[in-house]
């Protein structure tokens, strides 16, 4: 193998390595954006609706100004429904755990408590400012 061919192979491997690194950085940055900023969902529904309507209907700036209050009101209503639904789901699961507990062995009851505690910690870690009180939280 000639020395020129060796250098071409080395350069090729380096380029492939750099391309893979650049791709990894791009994918990581995209996922980090969703992880860090996707949790702050306040106003998410309104913004998504605004973006979709503006893009698909090709709304003018004047039209956007006129419909913005409607979109904000709708977004608030959707956020409220989302919150109520989450609370209702937690209540239903907590009630099922209260009904299940007497049917379990002491060891299983302890495991259920550990599951609930892990879920509470997960919620506190993944939903800052939205942690559920221990009386309501239970695994979903």
Short mmCIF file of C-alpha atoms in Angstrom, two decimals:
data_model
loop_
_atom_site.label_atom_id
_atom_site.label_comp_id
_atom_site.label_asym_id
_atom_site.label_seq_id
_atom_site.Cartn_x
_atom_site.Cartn_y
_atom_site.Cartn_z
CA UNK A 1 0.00 0.00 0.00
CA UNK A 2 1.46 3.33 -1.02
CA UNK A 3 1.88 6.16 1.44
CA UNK A 4 -0.53 8.39 -0.55
CA UNK A 5 -3.26 5.76 -0.24
CA UNK A 6 -2.62 5.44 3.50
CA UNK A 7 -3.03 9.20 3.96
CA UNK A 8 -6.23 9.19 1.90
CA UNK A 9 -7.63 6.38 4.05
CA UNK A 10 -6.67 8.21 7.25
CA UNK A 11 -8.24 11.44 5.96
CA UNK A 12 -11.40 9.52 5.02
CA UNK A 13 -11.67 7.97 8.48
CA UNK A 14 -11.14 11.35 10.13
CA UNK A 15 -13.85 12.93 7.96
CA UNK A 16 -16.30 10.13 8.77
CA UNK A 17 -15.49 10.50 12.47
CA UNK A 18 -16.04 14.28 12.36
CA UNK A 19 -19.30 13.88 10.43
CA UNK A 20 -20.54 11.40 13.04
CA UNK A 21 -19.55 13.78 15.83
CA UNK A 22 -21.34 16.69 14.17
CA UNK A 23 -24.46 14.56 13.70
CA UNK A 24 -24.33 13.49 17.35
CA UNK A 25 -24.02 17.08 18.52
CA UNK A 26 -26.96 18.14 16.35
CA UNK A 27 -29.18 15.31 17.60
CA UNK A 28 -28.18 15.95 21.21
CA UNK A 29 -28.86 19.68 20.90
CA UNK A 30 -32.27 18.99 19.40
CA UNK A 31 -33.19 16.57 22.18
CA UNK A 32 -31.80 18.86 24.88
CA UNK A 33 -33.93 21.71 23.54
CA UNK A 34 -37.07 19.58 23.86
CA UNK A 35 -36.01 18.26 27.26
CA UNK A 36 -35.18 21.63 28.82
CA UNK A 37 -37.67 23.88 27.10
CA UNK A 38 -40.46 21.38 26.41
CA UNK A 39 -41.25 21.13 30.10
CA UNK A 40 -42.36 24.71 30.34
CA UNK A 41 -45.71 24.08 28.74
CA UNK A 42 -47.45 27.24 29.87
CA UNK A 43 -48.75 28.82 26.68
CA UNK A 44 -47.64 25.87 24.59
CA UNK A 45 -51.11 25.15 23.19
CA UNK A 46 -51.68 28.78 22.20
CA UNK A 47 -48.27 29.08 20.56
CA UNK A 48 -48.70 25.83 18.65
CA UNK A 49 -52.15 26.93 17.47
CA UNK A 50 -50.84 30.36 16.48
CA UNK A 51 -47.96 28.88 14.50
CA UNK A 52 -50.17 26.33 12.74
CA UNK A 53 -52.87 28.85 11.78
CA UNK A 54 -50.38 31.45 10.64
CA UNK A 55 -48.47 28.98 8.48
CA UNK A 56 -51.36 26.99 7.02
CA UNK A 57 -53.77 29.88 6.46
CA UNK A 58 -51.03 32.35 5.49
CA UNK A 59 -52.47 34.99 7.81
CA UNK A 60 -51.43 38.60 7.54
CA UNK A 61 -50.01 40.53 10.50
CA UNK A 62 -53.31 42.39 10.80
CA UNK A 63 -55.26 39.13 10.93
CA UNK A 64 -52.86 37.74 13.53
CA UNK A 65 -53.41 40.80 15.73
CA UNK A 66 -57.17 40.30 15.52
CA UNK A 67 -57.18 36.58 16.29
CA UNK A 68 -54.43 36.60 18.95
CA UNK A 69 -56.87 37.27 21.84
CA UNK A 70 -59.03 34.36 20.68
CA UNK A 71 -56.01 32.08 20.46
CA UNK A 72 -54.80 33.15 23.92
CA UNK A 73 -58.24 32.47 25.43
CA UNK A 74 -58.42 29.08 23.74
CA UNK A 75 -54.90 28.21 24.86
CA UNK A 76 -55.75 29.09 28.47
CA UNK A 77 -58.86 26.95 28.32
CA UNK A 78 -56.90 24.02 26.89
CA UNK A 79 -54.21 24.35 29.59
CA UNK A 80 -56.94 24.36 32.24
CA UNK A 81 -58.54 21.21 30.78
CA UNK A 82 -55.11 19.57 30.63
CA UNK A 83 -54.50 20.36 34.31
CA UNK A 84 -57.94 19.11 35.36
CA UNK A 85 -57.42 15.90 33.40
CA UNK A 86 -54.07 15.30 35.09
CA UNK A 87 -55.58 15.86 38.53
CA UNK A 88 -58.45 13.49 37.73
CA UNK A 89 -56.04 10.79 36.50
CA UNK A 90 -53.99 11.08 39.72
CA UNK A 91 -57.17 10.84 41.83
CA UNK A 92 -58.35 7.72 39.99
CA UNK A 93 -54.98 5.99 40.34
CA UNK A 94 -54.69 6.95 44.01
CA UNK A 95 -58.16 5.51 44.64
CA UNK A 96 -57.26 2.28 42.86
CA UNK A 97 -54.13 1.99 45.01
CA UNK A 98 -56.22 2.49 48.16
CA UNK A 99 -58.52 -0.34 47.02
CA UNK A 100 -55.64 -2.62 46.00
CA UNK A 101 -53.52 -2.15 49.15
CA UNK A 102 -55.62 -4.35 51.51
CA UNK A 103 -55.37 -7.21 48.99
CA UNK A 104 -51.57 -7.17 48.97
CA UNK A 105 -49.06 -8.85 51.23
CA UNK A 106 -47.05 -6.54 53.51
CA UNK A 107 -44.06 -6.92 51.15
CA UNK A 108 -46.19 -5.97 48.14
CA UNK A 109 -47.65 -3.01 50.04
CA UNK A 110 -44.11 -1.81 50.70
CA UNK A 111 -43.25 -2.20 47.00
CA UNK A 112 -46.35 -0.21 46.06
CA UNK A 113 -45.29 2.58 48.43
CA UNK A 114 -41.82 2.54 46.88
CA UNK A 115 -43.35 2.76 43.39
CA UNK A 116 -45.43 5.74 44.48
CA UNK A 117 -42.39 7.43 46.01
CA UNK A 118 -40.31 6.88 42.87
CA UNK A 119 -43.11 8.37 40.80
CA UNK A 120 -43.36 11.39 43.12
CA UNK A 121 -39.61 11.99 42.82
CA UNK A 122 -39.78 11.58 39.04
CA UNK A 123 -42.57 14.17 38.84
CA UNK A 124 -40.65 16.61 41.02
CA UNK A 125 -37.56 16.16 38.87
CA UNK A 126 -39.28 16.32 35.47
CA UNK A 127 -41.97 18.89 36.20
CA UNK A 128 -40.44 21.71 38.21
CA UNK A 129 -43.05 23.78 39.98
CA UNK A 130 -45.73 21.19 39.30
CA UNK A 131 -44.91 18.58 41.91
CA UNK A 132 -47.97 16.92 43.32
CA UNK A 133 -48.59 16.78 47.05
CA UNK A 134 -47.84 13.38 48.53
CA UNK A 135 -51.53 12.86 49.31
CA UNK A 136 -52.42 13.02 45.61
CA UNK A 137 -49.38 11.55 43.88
CA UNK A 138 -49.33 7.97 42.78
CA UNK A 139 -47.86 6.05 39.88
CA UNK A 140 -49.62 6.56 36.59
#
